[in-house]
mmCIF file of C-alpha atoms and ligand atoms in Angstrom:
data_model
loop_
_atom_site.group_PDB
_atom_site.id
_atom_site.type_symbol
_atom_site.label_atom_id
_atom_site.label_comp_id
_atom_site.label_asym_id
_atom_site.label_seq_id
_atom_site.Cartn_x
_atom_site.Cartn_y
_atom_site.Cartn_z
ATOM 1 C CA UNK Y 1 96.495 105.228 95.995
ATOM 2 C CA UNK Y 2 96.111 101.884 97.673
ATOM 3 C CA UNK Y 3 93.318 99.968 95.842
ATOM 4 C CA UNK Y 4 91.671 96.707 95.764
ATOM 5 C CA UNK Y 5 90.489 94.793 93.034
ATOM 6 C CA UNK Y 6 88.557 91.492 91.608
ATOM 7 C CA UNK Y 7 90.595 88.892 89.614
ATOM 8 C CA UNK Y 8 88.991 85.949 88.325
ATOM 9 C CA UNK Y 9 91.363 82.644 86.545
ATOM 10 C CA UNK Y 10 88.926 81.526 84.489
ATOM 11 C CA UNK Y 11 87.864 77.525 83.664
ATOM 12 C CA UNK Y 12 90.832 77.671 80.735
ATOM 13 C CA UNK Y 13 93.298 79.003 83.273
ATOM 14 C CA UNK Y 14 92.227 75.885 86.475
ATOM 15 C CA UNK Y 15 91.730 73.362 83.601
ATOM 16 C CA UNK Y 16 95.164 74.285 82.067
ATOM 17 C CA UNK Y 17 97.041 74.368 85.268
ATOM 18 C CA UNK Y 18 97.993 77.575 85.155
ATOM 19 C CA UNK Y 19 96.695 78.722 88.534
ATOM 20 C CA UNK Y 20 100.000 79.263 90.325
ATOM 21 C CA UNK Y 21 102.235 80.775 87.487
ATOM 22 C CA UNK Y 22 99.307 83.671 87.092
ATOM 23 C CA UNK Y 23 98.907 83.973 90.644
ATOM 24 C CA UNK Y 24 102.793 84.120 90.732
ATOM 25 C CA UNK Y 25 102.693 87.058 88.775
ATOM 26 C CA UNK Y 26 100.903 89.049 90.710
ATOM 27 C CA UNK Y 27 102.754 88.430 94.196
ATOM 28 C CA UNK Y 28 106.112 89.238 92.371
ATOM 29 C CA UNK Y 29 104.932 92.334 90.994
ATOM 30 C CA UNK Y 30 103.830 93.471 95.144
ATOM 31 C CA UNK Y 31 100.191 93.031 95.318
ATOM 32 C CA UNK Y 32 98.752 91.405 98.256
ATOM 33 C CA UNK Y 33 96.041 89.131 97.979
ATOM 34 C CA UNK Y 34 93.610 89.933 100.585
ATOM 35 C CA UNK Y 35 90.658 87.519 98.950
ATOM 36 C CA UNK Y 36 91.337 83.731 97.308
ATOM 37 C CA UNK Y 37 89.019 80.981 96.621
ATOM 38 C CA UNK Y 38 88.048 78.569 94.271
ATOM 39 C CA UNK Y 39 83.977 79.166 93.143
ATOM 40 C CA UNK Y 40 81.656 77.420 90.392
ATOM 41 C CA UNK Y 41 79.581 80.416 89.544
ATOM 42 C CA UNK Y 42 76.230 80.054 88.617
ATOM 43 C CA UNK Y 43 74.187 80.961 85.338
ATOM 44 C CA UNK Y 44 72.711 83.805 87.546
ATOM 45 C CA UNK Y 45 76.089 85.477 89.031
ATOM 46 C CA UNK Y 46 77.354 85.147 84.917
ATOM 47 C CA UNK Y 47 74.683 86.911 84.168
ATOM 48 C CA UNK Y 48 75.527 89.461 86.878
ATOM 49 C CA UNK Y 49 78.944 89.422 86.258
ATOM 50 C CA UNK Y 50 78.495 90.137 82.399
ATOM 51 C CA UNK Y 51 75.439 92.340 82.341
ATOM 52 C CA UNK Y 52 77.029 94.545 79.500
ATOM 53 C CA UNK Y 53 77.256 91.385 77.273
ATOM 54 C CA UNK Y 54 73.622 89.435 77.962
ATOM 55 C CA UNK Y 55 72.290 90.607 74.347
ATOM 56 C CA UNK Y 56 75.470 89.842 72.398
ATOM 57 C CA UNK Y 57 75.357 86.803 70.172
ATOM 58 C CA UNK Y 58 78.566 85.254 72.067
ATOM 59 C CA UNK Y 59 76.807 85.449 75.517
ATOM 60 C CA UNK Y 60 75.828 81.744 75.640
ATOM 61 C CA UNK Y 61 78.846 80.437 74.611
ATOM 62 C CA UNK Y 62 80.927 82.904 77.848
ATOM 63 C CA UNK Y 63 78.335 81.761 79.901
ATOM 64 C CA UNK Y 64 78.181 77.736 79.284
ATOM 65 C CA UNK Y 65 82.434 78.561 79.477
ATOM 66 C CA UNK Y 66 81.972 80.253 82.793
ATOM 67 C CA UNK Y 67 79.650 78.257 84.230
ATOM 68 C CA UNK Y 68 81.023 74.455 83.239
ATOM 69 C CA UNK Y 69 83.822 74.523 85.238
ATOM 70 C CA UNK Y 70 85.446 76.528 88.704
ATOM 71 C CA UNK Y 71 87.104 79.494 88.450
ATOM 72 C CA UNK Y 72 89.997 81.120 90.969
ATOM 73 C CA UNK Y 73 88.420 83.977 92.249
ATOM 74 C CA UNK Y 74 90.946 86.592 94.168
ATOM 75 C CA UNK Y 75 91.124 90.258 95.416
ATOM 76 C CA UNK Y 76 94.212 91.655 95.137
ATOM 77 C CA UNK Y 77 95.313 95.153 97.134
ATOM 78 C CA UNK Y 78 97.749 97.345 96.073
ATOM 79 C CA UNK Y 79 99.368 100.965 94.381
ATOM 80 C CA UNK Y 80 96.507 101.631 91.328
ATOM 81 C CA UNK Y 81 95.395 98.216 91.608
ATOM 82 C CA UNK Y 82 92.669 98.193 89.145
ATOM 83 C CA UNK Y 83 94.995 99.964 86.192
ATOM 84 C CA UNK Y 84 97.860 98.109 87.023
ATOM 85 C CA UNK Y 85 96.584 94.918 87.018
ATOM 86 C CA UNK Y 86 94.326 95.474 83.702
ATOM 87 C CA UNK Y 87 97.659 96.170 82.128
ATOM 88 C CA UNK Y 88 99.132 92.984 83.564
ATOM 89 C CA UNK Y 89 96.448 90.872 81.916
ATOM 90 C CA UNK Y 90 96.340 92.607 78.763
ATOM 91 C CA UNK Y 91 93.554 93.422 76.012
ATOM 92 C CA UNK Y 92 90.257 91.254 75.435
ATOM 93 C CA UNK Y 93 91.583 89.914 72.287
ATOM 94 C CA UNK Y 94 94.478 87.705 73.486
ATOM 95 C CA UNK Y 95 95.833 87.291 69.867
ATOM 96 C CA UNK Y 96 96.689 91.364 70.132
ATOM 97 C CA UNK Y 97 97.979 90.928 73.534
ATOM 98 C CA UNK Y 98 101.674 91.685 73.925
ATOM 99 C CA UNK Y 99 103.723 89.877 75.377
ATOM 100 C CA UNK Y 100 104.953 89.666 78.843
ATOM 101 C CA UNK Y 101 101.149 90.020 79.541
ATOM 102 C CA UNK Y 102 99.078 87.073 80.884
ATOM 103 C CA UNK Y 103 96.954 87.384 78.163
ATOM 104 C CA UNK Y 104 99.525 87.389 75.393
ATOM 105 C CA UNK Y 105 101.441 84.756 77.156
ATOM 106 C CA UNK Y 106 98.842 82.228 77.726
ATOM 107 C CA UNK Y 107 96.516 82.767 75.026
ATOM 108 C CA UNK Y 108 95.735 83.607 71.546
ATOM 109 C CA UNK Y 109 91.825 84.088 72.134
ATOM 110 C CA UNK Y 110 89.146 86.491 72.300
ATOM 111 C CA UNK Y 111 86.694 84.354 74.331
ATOM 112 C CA UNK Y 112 89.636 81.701 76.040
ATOM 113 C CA UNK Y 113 91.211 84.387 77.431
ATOM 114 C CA UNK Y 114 92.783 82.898 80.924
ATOM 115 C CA UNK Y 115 91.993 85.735 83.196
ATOM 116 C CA UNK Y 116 89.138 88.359 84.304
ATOM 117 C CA UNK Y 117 89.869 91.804 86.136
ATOM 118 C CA UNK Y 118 88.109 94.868 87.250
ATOM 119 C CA UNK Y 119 88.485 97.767 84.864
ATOM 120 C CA UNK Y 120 87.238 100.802 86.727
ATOM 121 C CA UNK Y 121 87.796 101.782 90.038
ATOM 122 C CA UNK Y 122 84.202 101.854 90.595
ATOM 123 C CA UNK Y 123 83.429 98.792 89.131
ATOM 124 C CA UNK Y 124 86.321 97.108 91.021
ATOM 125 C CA UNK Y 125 84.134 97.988 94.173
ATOM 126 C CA UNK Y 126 80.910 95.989 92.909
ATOM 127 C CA UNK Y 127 82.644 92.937 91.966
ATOM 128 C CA UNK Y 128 84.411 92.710 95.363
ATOM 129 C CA UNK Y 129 81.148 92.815 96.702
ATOM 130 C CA UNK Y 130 79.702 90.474 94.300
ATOM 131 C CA UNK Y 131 81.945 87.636 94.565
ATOM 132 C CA UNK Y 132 83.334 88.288 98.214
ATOM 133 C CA UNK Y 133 81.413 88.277 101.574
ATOM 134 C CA UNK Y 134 83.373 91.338 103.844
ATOM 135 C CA UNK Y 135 84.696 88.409 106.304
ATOM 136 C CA UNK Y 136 86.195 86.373 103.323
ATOM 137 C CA UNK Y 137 88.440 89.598 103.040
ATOM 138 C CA UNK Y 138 91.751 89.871 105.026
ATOM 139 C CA UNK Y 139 93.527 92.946 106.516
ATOM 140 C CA UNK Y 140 97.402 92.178 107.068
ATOM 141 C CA UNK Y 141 100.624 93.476 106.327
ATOM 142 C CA UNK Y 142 103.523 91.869 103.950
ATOM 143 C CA UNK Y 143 106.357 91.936 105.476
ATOM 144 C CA UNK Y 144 107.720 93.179 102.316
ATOM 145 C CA UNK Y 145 105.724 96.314 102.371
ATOM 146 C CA UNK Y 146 108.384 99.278 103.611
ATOM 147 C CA UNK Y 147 110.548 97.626 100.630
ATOM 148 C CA UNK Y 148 107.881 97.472 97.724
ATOM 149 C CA UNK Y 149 106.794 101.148 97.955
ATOM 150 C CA UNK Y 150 108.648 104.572 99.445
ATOM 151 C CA UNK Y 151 106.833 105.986 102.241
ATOM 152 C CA UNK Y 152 105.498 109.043 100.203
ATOM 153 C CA UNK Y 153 103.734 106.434 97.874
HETATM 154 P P1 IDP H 201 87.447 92.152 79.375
HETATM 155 O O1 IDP H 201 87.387 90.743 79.929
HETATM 156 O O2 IDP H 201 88.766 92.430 78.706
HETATM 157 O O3 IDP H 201 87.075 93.210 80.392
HETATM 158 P P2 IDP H 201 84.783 92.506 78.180
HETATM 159 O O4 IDP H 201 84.471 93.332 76.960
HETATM 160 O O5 IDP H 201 84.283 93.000 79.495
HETATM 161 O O6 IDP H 201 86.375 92.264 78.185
HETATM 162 O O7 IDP H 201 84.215 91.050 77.896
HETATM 163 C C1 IDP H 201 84.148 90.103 78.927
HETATM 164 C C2 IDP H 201 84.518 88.735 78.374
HETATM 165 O O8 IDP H 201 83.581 88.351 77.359
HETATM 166 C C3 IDP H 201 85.872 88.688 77.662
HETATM 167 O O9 IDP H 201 86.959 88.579 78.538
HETATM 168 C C4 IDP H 201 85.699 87.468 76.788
HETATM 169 O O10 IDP H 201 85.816 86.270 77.559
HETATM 170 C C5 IDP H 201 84.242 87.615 76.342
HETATM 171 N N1 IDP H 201 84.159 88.361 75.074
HETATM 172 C C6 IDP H 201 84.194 89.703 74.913
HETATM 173 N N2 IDP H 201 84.081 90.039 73.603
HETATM 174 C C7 IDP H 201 83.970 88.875 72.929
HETATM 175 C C8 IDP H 201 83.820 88.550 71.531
HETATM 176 O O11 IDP H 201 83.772 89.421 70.655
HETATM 177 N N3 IDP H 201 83.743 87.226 71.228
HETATM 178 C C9 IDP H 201 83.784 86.244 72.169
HETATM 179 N N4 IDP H 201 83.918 86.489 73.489
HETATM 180 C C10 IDP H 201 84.022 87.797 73.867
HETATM 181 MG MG1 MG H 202 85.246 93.592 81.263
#
């Protein structure tokens, strides 16, 4: 099922310079970026973005992190986007990431940890809508399409 989902390279991933080998990743592996742009977000949209994690005692460190520098913000399209790509990135904890993902190439951190994706279908569709007005998102076709998936899929 065709999906879309919300990536986000976070401050260690811009200030490393690792924005085009990640994004590089994801275009060899066949999804299609439909979104892209480069964003400072805002104490308020971290605080958004993280709800789940406002009361835990590492929120104002993830949010001064967040919040000092820009992030790459993307949507990507694609076959089971949102479990795909999760598995691409790789677990929170970077140091038990394997590797071969981004996470357990790039980093060996729970809270530096390069890279932010969706991880429900459902919550995929917020954080589209969070970080990406409906005219910052493109409809076209690859031209690598008919090759990347059989017609059945
Ligand atoms: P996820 O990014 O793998 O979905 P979440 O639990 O949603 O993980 O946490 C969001 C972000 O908050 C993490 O990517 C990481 O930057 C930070 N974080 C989560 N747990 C910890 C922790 O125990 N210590 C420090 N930072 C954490
Ligand atoms: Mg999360």
């Amino acid at each position: 099922m065709k999906e879309r989902t919300l990536l986000l390279l976070k401050p260690d991933a811009v200030m490393r310079g690792l924005i085009g080998r990640i994004i590089t990743r994801f275009e060899s592996k066949g999804f299609k970026i439909v979104g892209l742009k480069m964003i400072h977000i805002s104490k308020d949209l971290s605080k958004d973005h993280y709800a789940h994690l406002t009361a835990k005692p590492f929120y104002p460190d993830l949010e001064k992190f967040m919040t000092e520098n820009p992030v790459v913000a993307m949507v990507l399209e694609g076959k089971e986007a949102v479990e795909v790509i999760r598995n691409i990135v790789g677990p929170t904890n970077a140091s038990k990431a394997a590797g071969g993902t981004i996470r357990g190439d790039f980093s060996n951190s729970t809270s530096r940890n390069i890279i932010h994706a969706s991880d429900s279908k459902e919550t995929a569709v917020k954080e589209v809508a969070r970080f990406f007005k409906k005219e910052e998102l493109h409809d076209y076709k690859l031209v690598s399409e008919s090759f990347l998936y059989a017609s059945d899929e």
